[in-house]
Amino acid sequence: MKAQSREMTTDDQEQWHVNVNRHRDTPAILMLSGDGIILNTNKEGAALLGYSEHSSKLHVSKVIPQLTKIDLLEDGNRVNSYLRFLSRIGRRFEVIGLNGTRFMGELYFNDIKVSYKHQIIVMIFPVYHDSKKSAHLII
């Protein structure tokens, strides 16, 4: 399934801000296989990215294009040290939802060992700035 980029209508933006603001302190969490395939996501990730169980075999670079040419794991054991470094300094990445929504997010990478296989956890925090007590997404 190929996502098409489109302009968001005012109704889309209002609904999207309602959905995002509801979970402002809760990150979208993606569970990835070692080769970058999205295995699972929390409900915030599903809502923010338009991800569903039917989006199987989707590579993380489809929603975070800057990860296209980056090896996610070093030596098959740990998350790439460069990605860990970028996580620590708060580097922003462009995130593209499957519905075409684009926004900037701070990403945090971690790895876990499950059944002798390494999996990657990516937490996505959309980037906001507050103005007159309303949150706006920086795009």
Tab-separated table of C-alpha atoms in Angstrom:
chain	number	residue	atom	x	y	z
A	1	MET	CA	0.000	0.000	0.000
A	2	LYS	CA	1.514	3.283	-1.070
A	3	ALA	CA	0.754	6.395	0.957
A	4	GLN	CA	-0.093	9.497	-1.025
A	5	SER	CA	0.952	12.895	0.184
A	6	ARG	CA	-1.902	15.381	0.367
A	7	GLU	CA	-2.765	18.702	1.899
A	8	MET	CA	-4.587	18.444	5.205
A	9	THR	CA	-7.997	20.122	5.309
A	10	THR	CA	-8.980	22.268	8.279
A	11	ASP	CA	-11.152	19.414	9.581
A	12	ASP	CA	-8.229	16.979	9.226
A	13	GLN	CA	-5.938	19.363	11.120
A	14	GLU	CA	-8.419	19.901	13.940
A	15	GLN	CA	-9.039	16.171	14.376
A	16	TRP	CA	-5.328	15.422	14.120
A	17	HIS	CA	-4.470	18.027	16.790
A	18	VAL	CA	-7.177	16.583	19.059
A	19	ASN	CA	-5.742	13.076	18.641
A	20	VAL	CA	-2.126	14.193	19.126
A	21	ASN	CA	-2.822	16.535	22.047
A	22	ARG	CA	-4.699	13.808	23.897
A	23	HIS	CA	-1.474	11.765	24.034
A	24	ARG	CA	0.999	14.633	24.153
A	25	ASP	CA	3.097	13.114	26.928
A	26	THR	CA	2.770	9.576	25.622
A	27	PRO	CA	5.119	8.770	22.745
A	28	ALA	CA	4.248	6.749	19.705
A	29	ILE	CA	6.181	3.519	20.194
A	30	LEU	CA	7.226	1.241	17.359
A	31	MET	CA	8.664	-2.237	17.863
A	32	LEU	CA	10.970	-3.141	14.970
A	33	SER	CA	12.723	-6.299	13.906
A	34	GLY	CA	16.494	-6.071	13.544
A	35	ASP	CA	16.086	-5.367	9.833
A	36	GLY	CA	13.673	-2.456	10.430
A	37	ILE	CA	10.281	-4.072	9.799
A	38	ILE	CA	7.547	-2.646	12.055
A	39	LEU	CA	6.284	-5.547	14.161
A	40	ASN	CA	3.936	-3.687	16.464
A	41	THR	CA	2.990	-0.248	17.738
A	42	ASN	CA	1.153	1.160	20.721
A	43	LYS	CA	-2.254	2.817	20.264
A	44	GLU	CA	-0.640	6.287	20.114
A	45	GLY	CA	1.639	5.099	17.322
A	46	ALA	CA	-1.269	3.593	15.438
A	47	ALA	CA	-3.301	6.812	15.762
A	48	LEU	CA	-0.423	9.169	14.957
A	49	LEU	CA	0.904	7.219	11.986
A	50	GLY	CA	-2.296	5.656	10.674
A	51	TYR	CA	-0.720	2.234	11.251
A	52	SER	CA	-2.870	-0.872	11.546
A	53	GLU	CA	-2.403	-4.611	11.721
A	54	HIS	CA	-3.016	-4.603	7.968
A	55	SER	CA	0.155	-2.549	7.475
A	56	SER	CA	2.294	-5.642	7.946
A	57	LYS	CA	5.791	-5.910	6.536
A	58	LEU	CA	6.175	-2.143	6.483
A	59	HIS	CA	9.767	-0.934	6.817
A	60	VAL	CA	10.352	1.911	9.284
A	61	SER	CA	11.894	4.027	6.500
A	62	LYS	CA	8.391	4.378	5.002
A	63	VAL	CA	7.415	6.519	8.010
A	64	ILE	CA	10.891	7.896	8.850
A	65	PRO	CA	12.601	8.421	5.473
A	66	GLN	CA	15.944	9.494	6.986
A	67	LEU	CA	16.447	5.912	8.176
A	68	THR	CA	16.519	4.555	4.615
A	69	LYS	CA	20.295	4.214	4.327
A	70	ILE	CA	21.189	3.759	7.994
A	71	ASP	CA	21.991	0.373	9.513
A	72	LEU	CA	19.765	0.202	12.571
A	73	LEU	CA	21.888	-2.367	14.425
A	74	GLU	CA	25.657	-2.541	14.847
A	75	ASP	CA	27.070	-6.049	14.648
A	76	GLY	CA	23.503	-7.347	14.991
A	77	ASN	CA	23.637	-6.583	18.712
A	78	ARG	CA	22.984	-2.931	19.585
A	79	VAL	CA	21.201	0.022	18.085
A	80	ASN	CA	23.564	1.965	15.867
A	81	SER	CA	25.676	4.243	18.106
A	82	TYR	CA	25.046	7.203	15.778
A	83	LEU	CA	21.269	6.791	16.234
A	84	ARG	CA	21.751	6.529	20.011
A	85	PHE	CA	23.804	9.736	19.893
A	86	LEU	CA	21.125	11.540	17.856
A	87	SER	CA	18.566	10.374	20.420
A	88	ARG	CA	20.549	11.944	23.247
A	89	ILE	CA	20.938	15.341	21.578
A	90	GLY	CA	17.286	15.570	20.540
A	91	ARG	CA	17.798	15.428	16.763
A	92	ARG	CA	14.514	15.894	14.908
A	93	PHE	CA	13.430	13.568	12.134
A	94	GLU	CA	10.690	13.991	9.568
A	95	VAL	CA	7.882	11.500	10.181
A	96	ILE	CA	5.302	10.652	7.532
A	97	GLY	CA	2.049	8.999	8.530
A	98	LEU	CA	0.510	6.431	6.218
A	99	ASN	CA	-2.265	8.956	5.585
A	100	GLY	CA	0.301	11.450	4.219
A	101	THR	CA	0.526	13.613	7.353
A	102	ARG	CA	4.056	15.002	7.814
A	103	PHE	CA	5.567	16.313	11.030
A	104	MET	CA	8.851	16.573	12.899
A	105	GLY	CA	9.527	14.317	15.845
A	106	GLU	CA	12.263	13.599	18.339
A	107	LEU	CA	13.145	9.920	18.173
A	108	TYR	CA	14.647	7.745	20.871
A	109	PHE	CA	16.121	4.373	19.983
A	110	ASN	CA	16.662	1.380	22.229
A	111	ASP	CA	17.126	-2.314	21.722
A	112	ILE	CA	15.938	-5.396	23.538
A	113	LYS	CA	16.674	-9.071	23.211
A	114	VAL	CA	13.594	-11.219	22.643
A	115	SER	CA	13.937	-14.965	22.136
A	116	TYR	CA	17.603	-14.626	21.125
A	117	LYS	CA	16.759	-11.976	18.547
A	118	HIS	CA	17.364	-8.266	18.828
A	119	GLN	CA	14.451	-5.942	18.368
A	120	ILE	CA	14.455	-2.172	18.257
A	121	ILE	CA	12.148	0.156	20.107
A	122	VAL	CA	11.602	3.598	18.589
A	123	MET	CA	9.792	6.236	20.622
A	124	ILE	CA	8.484	9.207	18.653
A	125	PHE	CA	7.649	12.479	20.381
A	126	PRO	CA	6.024	14.991	17.997
A	127	VAL	CA	7.686	18.406	18.276
A	128	TYR	CA	5.460	21.217	19.520
A	129	HIS	CA	5.689	24.828	20.481
A	130	ASP	CA	3.106	26.431	22.723
A	131	SER	CA	1.404	29.670	21.749
A	132	LYS	CA	-1.540	31.092	23.696
A	133	LYS	CA	-2.001	27.762	25.478
A	134	SER	CA	-2.588	25.826	22.284
A	135	ALA	CA	-0.138	23.316	20.909
A	136	HIS	CA	0.938	23.611	17.309
A	137	LEU	CA	3.003	21.124	15.420
A	138	ILE	CA	6.182	22.491	13.892
A	139	ILE	CA	6.256	21.347	10.282
